[in-house]
């Protein structure tokens, strides 16, 4: 079991209200991603759940029991830190065994569990080394191993991939997703990277300034963002926003089109001059200077358009996102 | 420093400093070794004949030699024990967020700035004095007889005085080390179920071992030659109860005007210091490797 419920949980540091009271329910076995810009309070929220910070108000329930006053170790959660937080003077084996040793598990059982974790995570070849002798990806695995052996109710990850290089990040992303499929344990994963959120999550929680902007599945957020912030945050390249006459055509204060919903051609609705074209092979990202400002377009991989070319664009008006003056979706 | 020419130029340019330093060290050492082989007493004018190891045999057979060697080791060991253990505890205390932290830290460092002679005199006259001292007064309050520290526990008293002087140094270094401990490591261990004691022994102590090594090595160098504190408090006594090697050399060369014997003692002290240093490096030097 690993069901976590936040009821009116709030956090203040002195006068600064980092997290206004919020409610959130995380179901057993779910992979939930907290995503939002840097400094929006994702880590703080995770640390509140972990018990590393005291709440300023509200209740945290784990599997239906009130865990608000419980110490971190009692909550049955395991955390993987951004810096990995491995113990530098212990070997990988001892690092992984540490939580079991603290729980006074018999040595034979410790050995069995550590070996099992080493097998799952493929780290047997460096199990007797110190963390200082490992690469970033290997340290990451050890940190996950240390979390696994505790057999926790839920895993908490705080930006675990942000210290890895791009290729390794993609790899570890897959491995963590696979791990979730194997263990079927609740996971809460914090990131500022919406690609990670979209690829890994069952459920995404978008945060801004401590407030929950929207909760939903990745495609839900992509297709039906509740407001302008979510619309702009989810999706890459970013959605194009327009106000004024264009918006008025759709009866809205502001409208948005995703870059992939704009077609490039010889003729069309809007004219613009290409400032940058990024040829990725599979796609071409165009930055086009128009009367509405810069517009991002995601075109076919073999579009032959370059810096300085003048092009015409036509949006797919059935896929428009409309917002009112307060930024809420109409 | 890539080319031959630049390397040669570099060597040439640092050579004056190196030569000066070498002379600074070699000349006094050489002269001490030379004197240690002479019969050379300032009270007996005339020839200073070469007598080989005579001075050394006198020094080693001096009834005060072995007691002073033991005293030296007790003094160094005692002060190291008190300052490292006390330093760790004080550092833990000072690391806690508290009101007036800055001022408290400065106060804790203060004893280090007091001259050894002054602090020893303060301890002797204001704390340990059996008539006027604070300790005597406290004993009096409880109706106990005053304890004459310097007469009845001279070595322990000196260990206390010297520890008081060096505690700030140890605290300062250990506090800096403690502050460099990654807080996520502590939080991780907290989540792993480690209580305060387990966190201290499994996370903090290993982290502090490097700084503690530095503290021990540096202090040992200075503690082997403690002198002023003994001179102004006990004068090495009663008897030889608080005489360490440095003080023994002093009493032989300066009180008895015997340059040869004093020099031999000095050389013995140097050799002893080196033995201790090698021993220490063997024992804890591996902590300094990454
Ligand atoms: N211990 C603290 N004391 C005061 N302010 C803090 C503390 N921890 C975090 N904050 C503030 O809370 C806000 C959210 O921080 P954080 O949760 O780390 O953001 P995120 O992880 O989303 O980047 C930031 O503005 C940060 O300055
Ligand atoms: Mg963060």
JSON list of N, CA, C and O in Angstrom, two decimals, chain B residues 228-268:
[
{"chain": "B", "resi": 228, "resn": "UNK", "atom": "N", "xyz": [56.38, 27.09, 28.51]},
{"chain": "B", "resi": 228, "resn": "UNK", "atom": "CA", "xyz": [56.06, 28.28, 29.31]},
{"chain": "B", "resi": 228, "resn": "UNK", "atom": "C", "xyz": [55.08, 27.95, 30.43]},
{"chain": "B", "resi": 228, "resn": "UNK", "atom": "O", "xyz": [55.24, 28.42, 31.57]},
{"chain": "B", "resi": 229, "resn": "UNK", "atom": "N", "xyz": [54.08, 27.12, 30.13]},
{"chain": "B", "resi": 229, "resn": "UNK", "atom": "CA", "xyz": [53.06, 26.80, 31.12]},
{"chain": "B", "resi": 229, "resn": "UNK", "atom": "C", "xyz": [53.68, 26.12, 32.34]},
{"chain": "B", "resi": 229, "resn": "UNK", "atom": "O", "xyz": [53.23, 26.31, 33.48]},
{"chain": "B", "resi": 230, "resn": "UNK", "atom": "N", "xyz": [54.72, 25.29, 32.08]},
{"chain": "B", "resi": 230, "resn": "UNK", "atom": "CA", "xyz": [55.36, 24.59, 33.20]},
{"chain": "B", "resi": 230, "resn": "UNK", "atom": "C", "xyz": [56.24, 25.56, 33.98]},
{"chain": "B", "resi": 230, "resn": "UNK", "atom": "O", "xyz": [56.25, 25.58, 35.21]},
{"chain": "B", "resi": 231, "resn": "UNK", "atom": "N", "xyz": [56.95, 26.39, 33.23]},
{"chain": "B", "resi": 231, "resn": "UNK", "atom": "CA", "xyz": [57.88, 27.33, 33.87]},
{"chain": "B", "resi": 231, "resn": "UNK", "atom": "C", "xyz": [57.16, 28.24, 34.85]},
{"chain": "B", "resi": 231, "resn": "UNK", "atom": "O", "xyz": [57.63, 28.46, 35.97]},
{"chain": "B", "resi": 232, "resn": "UNK", "atom": "N", "xyz": [56.00, 28.78, 34.47]},
{"chain": "B", "resi": 232, "resn": "UNK", "atom": "CA", "xyz": [55.36, 29.77, 35.34]},
{"chain": "B", "resi": 232, "resn": "UNK", "atom": "C", "xyz": [54.46, 29.13, 36.39]},
{"chain": "B", "resi": 232, "resn": "UNK", "atom": "O", "xyz": [54.00, 29.83, 37.28]},
{"chain": "B", "resi": 233, "resn": "UNK", "atom": "N", "xyz": [54.17, 27.85, 36.28]},
{"chain": "B", "resi": 233, "resn": "UNK", "atom": "CA", "xyz": [53.30, 27.27, 37.30]},
{"chain": "B", "resi": 233, "resn": "UNK", "atom": "C", "xyz": [54.07, 26.39, 38.28]},
{"chain": "B", "resi": 233, "resn": "UNK", "atom": "O", "xyz": [54.24, 26.73, 39.44]},
{"chain": "B", "resi": 234, "resn": "UNK", "atom": "N", "xyz": [54.58, 25.26, 37.81]},
{"chain": "B", "resi": 234, "resn": "UNK", "atom": "CA", "xyz": [55.13, 24.28, 38.75]},
{"chain": "B", "resi": 234, "resn": "UNK", "atom": "C", "xyz": [56.65, 24.24, 38.75]},
{"chain": "B", "resi": 234, "resn": "UNK", "atom": "O", "xyz": [57.25, 23.59, 39.59]},
{"chain": "B", "resi": 235, "resn": "UNK", "atom": "N", "xyz": [57.28, 24.85, 37.76]},
{"chain": "B", "resi": 235, "resn": "UNK", "atom": "CA", "xyz": [58.73, 24.73, 37.61]},
{"chain": "B", "resi": 235, "resn": "UNK", "atom": "C", "xyz": [59.15, 23.27, 37.50]},
{"chain": "B", "resi": 235, "resn": "UNK", "atom": "O", "xyz": [60.20, 22.87, 38.00]},
{"chain": "B", "resi": 236, "resn": "UNK", "atom": "N", "xyz": [58.30, 22.49, 36.91]},
{"chain": "B", "resi": 236, "resn": "UNK", "atom": "CA", "xyz": [58.65, 21.09, 36.69]},
{"chain": "B", "resi": 236, "resn": "UNK", "atom": "C", "xyz": [58.37, 20.20, 37.89]},
{"chain": "B", "resi": 236, "resn": "UNK", "atom": "O", "xyz": [58.51, 18.99, 37.82]},
{"chain": "B", "resi": 237, "resn": "UNK", "atom": "N", "xyz": [57.98, 20.79, 39.00]},
{"chain": "B", "resi": 237, "resn": "UNK", "atom": "CA", "xyz": [57.86, 20.02, 40.22]},
{"chain": "B", "resi": 237, "resn": "UNK", "atom": "C", "xyz": [56.43, 19.69, 40.57]},
{"chain": "B", "resi": 237, "resn": "UNK", "atom": "O", "xyz": [55.56, 19.87, 39.73]},
{"chain": "B", "resi": 238, "resn": "UNK", "atom": "N", "xyz": [56.12, 19.25, 41.74]},
{"chain": "B", "resi": 238, "resn": "UNK", "atom": "CA", "xyz": [57.12, 18.95, 42.79]},
{"chain": "B", "resi": 238, "resn": "UNK", "atom": "C", "xyz": [58.03, 17.79, 42.36]},
{"chain": "B", "resi": 238, "resn": "UNK", "atom": "O", "xyz": [57.54, 16.85, 41.73]},
{"chain": "B", "resi": 239, "resn": "UNK", "atom": "N", "xyz": [59.29, 17.86, 42.75]},
{"chain": "B", "resi": 239, "resn": "UNK", "atom": "CA", "xyz": [60.26, 16.88, 42.28]},
{"chain": "B", "resi": 239, "resn": "UNK", "atom": "C", "xyz": [60.35, 16.97, 40.78]},
{"chain": "B", "resi": 239, "resn": "UNK", "atom": "O", "xyz": [60.59, 18.04, 40.23]},
{"chain": "B", "resi": 240, "resn": "UNK", "atom": "N", "xyz": [60.06, 15.85, 40.09]},
{"chain": "B", "resi": 240, "resn": "UNK", "atom": "CA", "xyz": [60.03, 15.89, 38.62]},
{"chain": "B", "resi": 240, "resn": "UNK", "atom": "C", "xyz": [58.63, 15.57, 38.10]},
{"chain": "B", "resi": 240, "resn": "UNK", "atom": "O", "xyz": [58.45, 15.19, 36.97]},
{"chain": "B", "resi": 241, "resn": "UNK", "atom": "N", "xyz": [57.62, 15.76, 38.96]},
{"chain": "B", "resi": 241, "resn": "UNK", "atom": "CA", "xyz": [56.28, 15.29, 38.62]},
{"chain": "B", "resi": 241, "resn": "UNK", "atom": "C", "xyz": [55.71, 15.96, 37.38]},
{"chain": "B", "resi": 241, "resn": "UNK", "atom": "O", "xyz": [54.84, 15.39, 36.73]},
{"chain": "B", "resi": 242, "resn": "UNK", "atom": "N", "xyz": [56.13, 17.18, 37.08]},
{"chain": "B", "resi": 242, "resn": "UNK", "atom": "CA", "xyz": [55.59, 17.82, 35.88]},
{"chain": "B", "resi": 242, "resn": "UNK", "atom": "C", "xyz": [56.71, 18.27, 34.93]},
{"chain": "B", "resi": 242, "resn": "UNK", "atom": "O", "xyz": [56.54, 19.21, 34.18]},
{"chain": "B", "resi": 243, "resn": "UNK", "atom": "N", "xyz": [57.83, 17.57, 35.00]},
{"chain": "B", "resi": 243, "resn": "UNK", "atom": "CA", "xyz": [58.93, 17.89, 34.09]},
{"chain": "B", "resi": 243, "resn": "UNK", "atom": "C", "xyz": [58.74, 17.13, 32.79]},
{"chain": "B", "resi": 243, "resn": "UNK", "atom": "O", "xyz": [58.62, 15.91, 32.79]},
{"chain": "B", "resi": 244, "resn": "UNK", "atom": "N", "xyz": [58.66, 17.85, 31.67]},
{"chain": "B", "resi": 244, "resn": "UNK", "atom": "CA", "xyz": [58.65, 17.14, 30.40]},
{"chain": "B", "resi": 244, "resn": "UNK", "atom": "C", "xyz": [60.04, 17.29, 29.76]},
{"chain": "B", "resi": 244, "resn": "UNK", "atom": "O", "xyz": [60.94, 17.92, 30.34]},
{"chain": "B", "resi": 245, "resn": "UNK", "atom": "N", "xyz": [60.22, 16.74, 28.58]},
{"chain": "B", "resi": 245, "resn": "UNK", "atom": "CA", "xyz": [61.56, 16.73, 27.97]},
{"chain": "B", "resi": 245, "resn": "UNK", "atom": "C", "xyz": [62.08, 18.14, 27.75]},
{"chain": "B", "resi": 245, "resn": "UNK", "atom": "O", "xyz": [63.23, 18.45, 28.05]},
{"chain": "B", "resi": 246, "resn": "UNK", "atom": "N", "xyz": [61.21, 19.01, 27.22]},
{"chain": "B", "resi": 246, "resn": "UNK", "atom": "CA", "xyz": [61.64, 20.38, 26.98]},
{"chain": "B", "resi": 246, "resn": "UNK", "atom": "C", "xyz": [62.13, 21.03, 28.26]},
{"chain": "B", "resi": 246, "resn": "UNK", "atom": "O", "xyz": [63.16, 21.70, 28.29]},
{"chain": "B", "resi": 247, "resn": "UNK", "atom": "N", "xyz": [61.36, 20.80, 29.31]},
{"chain": "B", "resi": 247, "resn": "UNK", "atom": "CA", "xyz": [61.74, 21.43, 30.57]},
{"chain": "B", "resi": 247, "resn": "UNK", "atom": "C", "xyz": [63.02, 20.81, 31.13]},
{"chain": "B", "resi": 247, "resn": "UNK", "atom": "O", "xyz": [63.86, 21.51, 31.71]},
{"chain": "B", "resi": 248, "resn": "UNK", "atom": "N", "xyz": [63.21, 19.53, 30.89]},
{"chain": "B", "resi": 248, "resn": "UNK", "atom": "CA", "xyz": [64.43, 18.86, 31.35]},
{"chain": "B", "resi": 248, "resn": "UNK", "atom": "C", "xyz": [65.65, 19.45, 30.64]},
{"chain": "B", "resi": 248, "resn": "UNK", "atom": "O", "xyz": [66.68, 19.75, 31.27]},
{"chain": "B", "resi": 249, "resn": "UNK", "atom": "N", "xyz": [65.53, 19.65, 29.33]},
{"chain": "B", "resi": 249, "resn": "UNK", "atom": "CA", "xyz": [66.63, 20.25, 28.57]},
{"chain": "B", "resi": 249, "resn": "UNK", "atom": "C", "xyz": [66.94, 21.63, 29.14]},
{"chain": "B", "resi": 249, "resn": "UNK", "atom": "O", "xyz": [68.10, 22.00, 29.36]},
{"chain": "B", "resi": 250, "resn": "UNK", "atom": "N", "xyz": [65.89, 22.38, 29.40]},
{"chain": "B", "resi": 250, "resn": "UNK", "atom": "CA", "xyz": [66.07, 23.73, 29.95]},
{"chain": "B", "resi": 250, "resn": "UNK", "atom": "C", "xyz": [66.79, 23.66, 31.28]},
{"chain": "B", "resi": 250, "resn": "UNK", "atom": "O", "xyz": [67.76, 24.39, 31.53]},
{"chain": "B", "resi": 251, "resn": "UNK", "atom": "N", "xyz": [66.32, 22.76, 32.15]},
{"chain": "B", "resi": 251, "resn": "UNK", "atom": "CA", "xyz": [66.91, 22.76, 33.49]},
{"chain": "B", "resi": 251, "resn": "UNK", "atom": "C", "xyz": [68.36, 22.30, 33.44]},
{"chain": "B", "resi": 251, "resn": "UNK", "atom": "O", "xyz": [69.18, 22.74, 34.23]},
{"chain": "B", "resi": 252, "resn": "UNK", "atom": "N", "xyz": [68.70, 21.45, 32.49]},
{"chain": "B", "resi": 252, "resn": "UNK", "atom": "CA", "xyz": [70.08, 20.99, 32.42]},
{"chain": "B", "resi": 252, "resn": "UNK", "atom": "C", "xyz": [71.00, 21.99, 31.75]},
{"chain": "B", "resi": 252, "resn": "UNK", "atom": "O", "xyz": [72.12, 22.22, 32.20]},
{"chain": "B", "resi": 253, "resn": "UNK", "atom": "N", "xyz": [70.55, 22.57, 30.65]},
{"chain": "B", "resi": 253, "resn": "UNK", "atom": "CA", "xyz": [71.46, 23.45, 29.95]},
{"chain": "B", "resi": 253, "resn": "UNK", "atom": "C", "xyz": [71.51, 24.82, 30.59]},
{"chain": "B", "resi": 253, "resn": "UNK", "atom": "O", "xyz": [72.58, 25.39, 30.76]},
{"chain": "B", "resi": 254, "resn": "UNK", "atom": "N", "xyz": [70.36, 25.35, 30.98]},
{"chain": "B", "resi": 254, "resn": "UNK", "atom": "CA", "xyz": [70.37, 26.72, 31.47]},
{"chain": "B", "resi": 254, "resn": "UNK", "atom": "C", "xyz": [70.55, 26.80, 32.98]},
{"chain": "B", "resi": 254, "resn": "UNK", "atom": "O", "xyz": [71.29, 27.64, 33.48]},
{"chain": "B", "resi": 255, "resn": "UNK", "atom": "N", "xyz": [69.90, 25.90, 33.70]},
{"chain": "B", "resi": 255, "resn": "UNK", "atom": "CA", "xyz": [70.06, 25.99, 35.15]},
{"chain": "B", "resi": 255, "resn": "UNK", "atom": "C", "xyz": [71.42, 25.47, 35.58]},
{"chain": "B", "resi": 255, "resn": "UNK", "atom": "O", "xyz": [71.99, 25.92, 36.56]},
{"chain": "B", "resi": 256, "resn": "UNK", "atom": "N", "xyz": [71.94, 24.49, 34.83]},
{"chain": "B", "resi": 256, "resn": "UNK", "atom": "CA", "xyz": [73.26, 23.96, 35.20]},
{"chain": "B", "resi": 256, "resn": "UNK", "atom": "C", "xyz": [74.35, 24.47, 34.26]},
{"chain": "B", "resi": 256, "resn": "UNK", "atom": "O", "xyz": [75.50, 24.05, 34.34]},
{"chain": "B", "resi": 257, "resn": "UNK", "atom": "N", "xyz": [74.02, 25.36, 33.37]},
{"chain": "B", "resi": 257, "resn": "UNK", "atom": "CA", "xyz": [74.97, 25.98, 32.44]},
{"chain": "B", "resi": 257, "resn": "UNK", "atom": "C", "xyz": [75.73, 24.95, 31.62]},
{"chain": "B", "resi": 257, "resn": "UNK", "atom": "O", "xyz": [76.85, 25.17, 31.23]},
{"chain": "B", "resi": 258, "resn": "UNK", "atom": "N", "xyz": [75.13, 23.77, 31.40]},
{"chain": "B", "resi": 258, "resn": "UNK", "atom": "CA", "xyz": [75.84, 22.72, 30.65]},
{"chain": "B", "resi": 258, "resn": "UNK", "atom": "C", "xyz": [75.34, 22.68, 29.21]},
{"chain": "B", "resi": 258, "resn": "UNK", "atom": "O", "xyz": [74.32, 22.07, 28.91]},
{"chain": "B", "resi": 259, "resn": "UNK", "atom": "N", "xyz": [76.07, 23.38, 28.33]},
{"chain": "B", "resi": 259, "resn": "UNK", "atom": "CA", "xyz": [75.63, 23.48, 26.93]},
{"chain": "B", "resi": 259, "resn": "UNK", "atom": "C", "xyz": [75.65, 22.10, 26.26]},
{"chain": "B", "resi": 259, "resn": "UNK", "atom": "O", "xyz": [74.73, 21.74, 25.52]},
{"chain": "B", "resi": 260, "resn": "UNK", "atom": "N", "xyz": [76.70, 21.33, 26.55]},
{"chain": "B", "resi": 260, "resn": "UNK", "atom": "CA", "xyz": [76.83, 20.03, 25.89]},
{"chain": "B", "resi": 260, "resn": "UNK", "atom": "C", "xyz": [75.68, 19.10, 26.24]},
{"chain": "B", "resi": 260, "resn": "UNK", "atom": "O", "xyz": [75.03, 18.53, 25.36]},
{"chain": "B", "resi": 261, "resn": "UNK", "atom": "N", "xyz": [75.37, 19.01, 27.52]},
{"chain": "B", "resi": 261, "resn": "UNK", "atom": "CA", "xyz": [74.30, 18.12, 27.97]},
{"chain": "B", "resi": 261, "resn": "UNK", "atom": "C", "xyz": [72.95, 18.59, 27.42]},
{"chain": "B", "resi": 261, "resn": "UNK", "atom": "O", "xyz": [72.14, 17.80, 26.94]},
{"chain": "B", "resi": 262, "resn": "UNK", "atom": "N", "xyz": [72.75, 19.92, 27.48]},
{"chain": "B", "resi": 262, "resn": "UNK", "atom": "CA", "xyz": [71.50, 20.49, 26.97]},
{"chain": "B", "resi": 262, "resn": "UNK", "atom": "C", "xyz": [71.33, 20.19, 25.49]},
{"chain": "B", "resi": 262, "resn": "UNK", "atom": "O", "xyz": [70.24, 19.82, 25.04]},
{"chain": "B", "resi": 263, "resn": "UNK", "atom": "N", "xyz": [72.42, 20.32, 24.74]},
{"chain": "B", "resi": 263, "resn": "UNK", "atom": "CA", "xyz": [72.33, 20.06, 23.30]},
{"chain": "B", "resi": 263, "resn": "UNK", "atom": "C", "xyz": [71.97, 18.61, 23.05]},
{"chain": "B", "resi": 263, "resn": "UNK", "atom": "O", "xyz": [71.15, 18.30, 22.18]},
{"chain": "B", "resi": 264, "resn": "UNK", "atom": "N", "xyz": [72.61, 17.72, 23.80]},
{"chain": "B", "resi": 264, "resn": "UNK", "atom": "CA", "xyz": [72.30, 16.30, 23.64]},
{"chain": "B", "resi": 264, "resn": "UNK", "atom": "C", "xyz": [70.82, 16.06, 23.91]},
{"chain": "B", "resi": 264, "resn": "UNK", "atom": "O", "xyz": [70.13, 15.35, 23.16]},
{"chain": "B", "resi": 265, "resn": "UNK", "atom": "N", "xyz": [70.30, 16.70, 24.97]},
{"chain": "B", "resi": 265, "resn": "UNK", "atom": "CA", "xyz": [68.88, 16.57, 25.28]},
{"chain": "B", "resi": 265, "resn": "UNK", "atom": "C", "xyz": [68.02, 17.09, 24.15]},
{"chain": "B", "resi": 265, "resn": "UNK", "atom": "O", "xyz": [67.01, 16.47, 23.78]},
{"chain": "B", "resi": 266, "resn": "UNK", "atom": "N", "xyz": [68.45, 18.23, 23.57]},
{"chain": "B", "resi": 266, "resn": "UNK", "atom": "CA", "xyz": [67.70, 18.80, 22.45]},
{"chain": "B", "resi": 266, "resn": "UNK", "atom": "C", "xyz": [67.62, 17.83, 21.29]},
{"chain": "B", "resi": 266, "resn": "UNK", "atom": "O", "xyz": [66.55, 17.64, 20.68]},
{"chain": "B", "resi": 267, "resn": "UNK", "atom": "N", "xyz": [68.76, 17.20, 20.99]},
{"chain": "B", "resi": 267, "resn": "UNK", "atom": "CA", "xyz": [68.77, 16.25, 19.87]},
{"chain": "B", "resi": 267, "resn": "UNK", "atom": "C", "xyz": [67.87, 15.06, 20.18]},
{"chain": "B", "resi": 267, "resn": "UNK", "atom": "O", "xyz": [67.11, 14.59, 19.31]},
{"chain": "B", "resi": 268, "resn": "UNK", "atom": "N", "xyz": [67.92, 14.59, 21.43]},
{"chain": "B", "resi": 268, "resn": "UNK", "atom": "CA", "xyz": [67.03, 13.48, 21.81]},
{"chain": "B", "resi": 268, "resn": "UNK", "atom": "C", "xyz": [65.58, 13.89, 21.61]},
{"chain": "B", "resi": 268, "resn": "UNK", "atom": "O", "xyz": [64.75, 13.12, 21.08]}
]
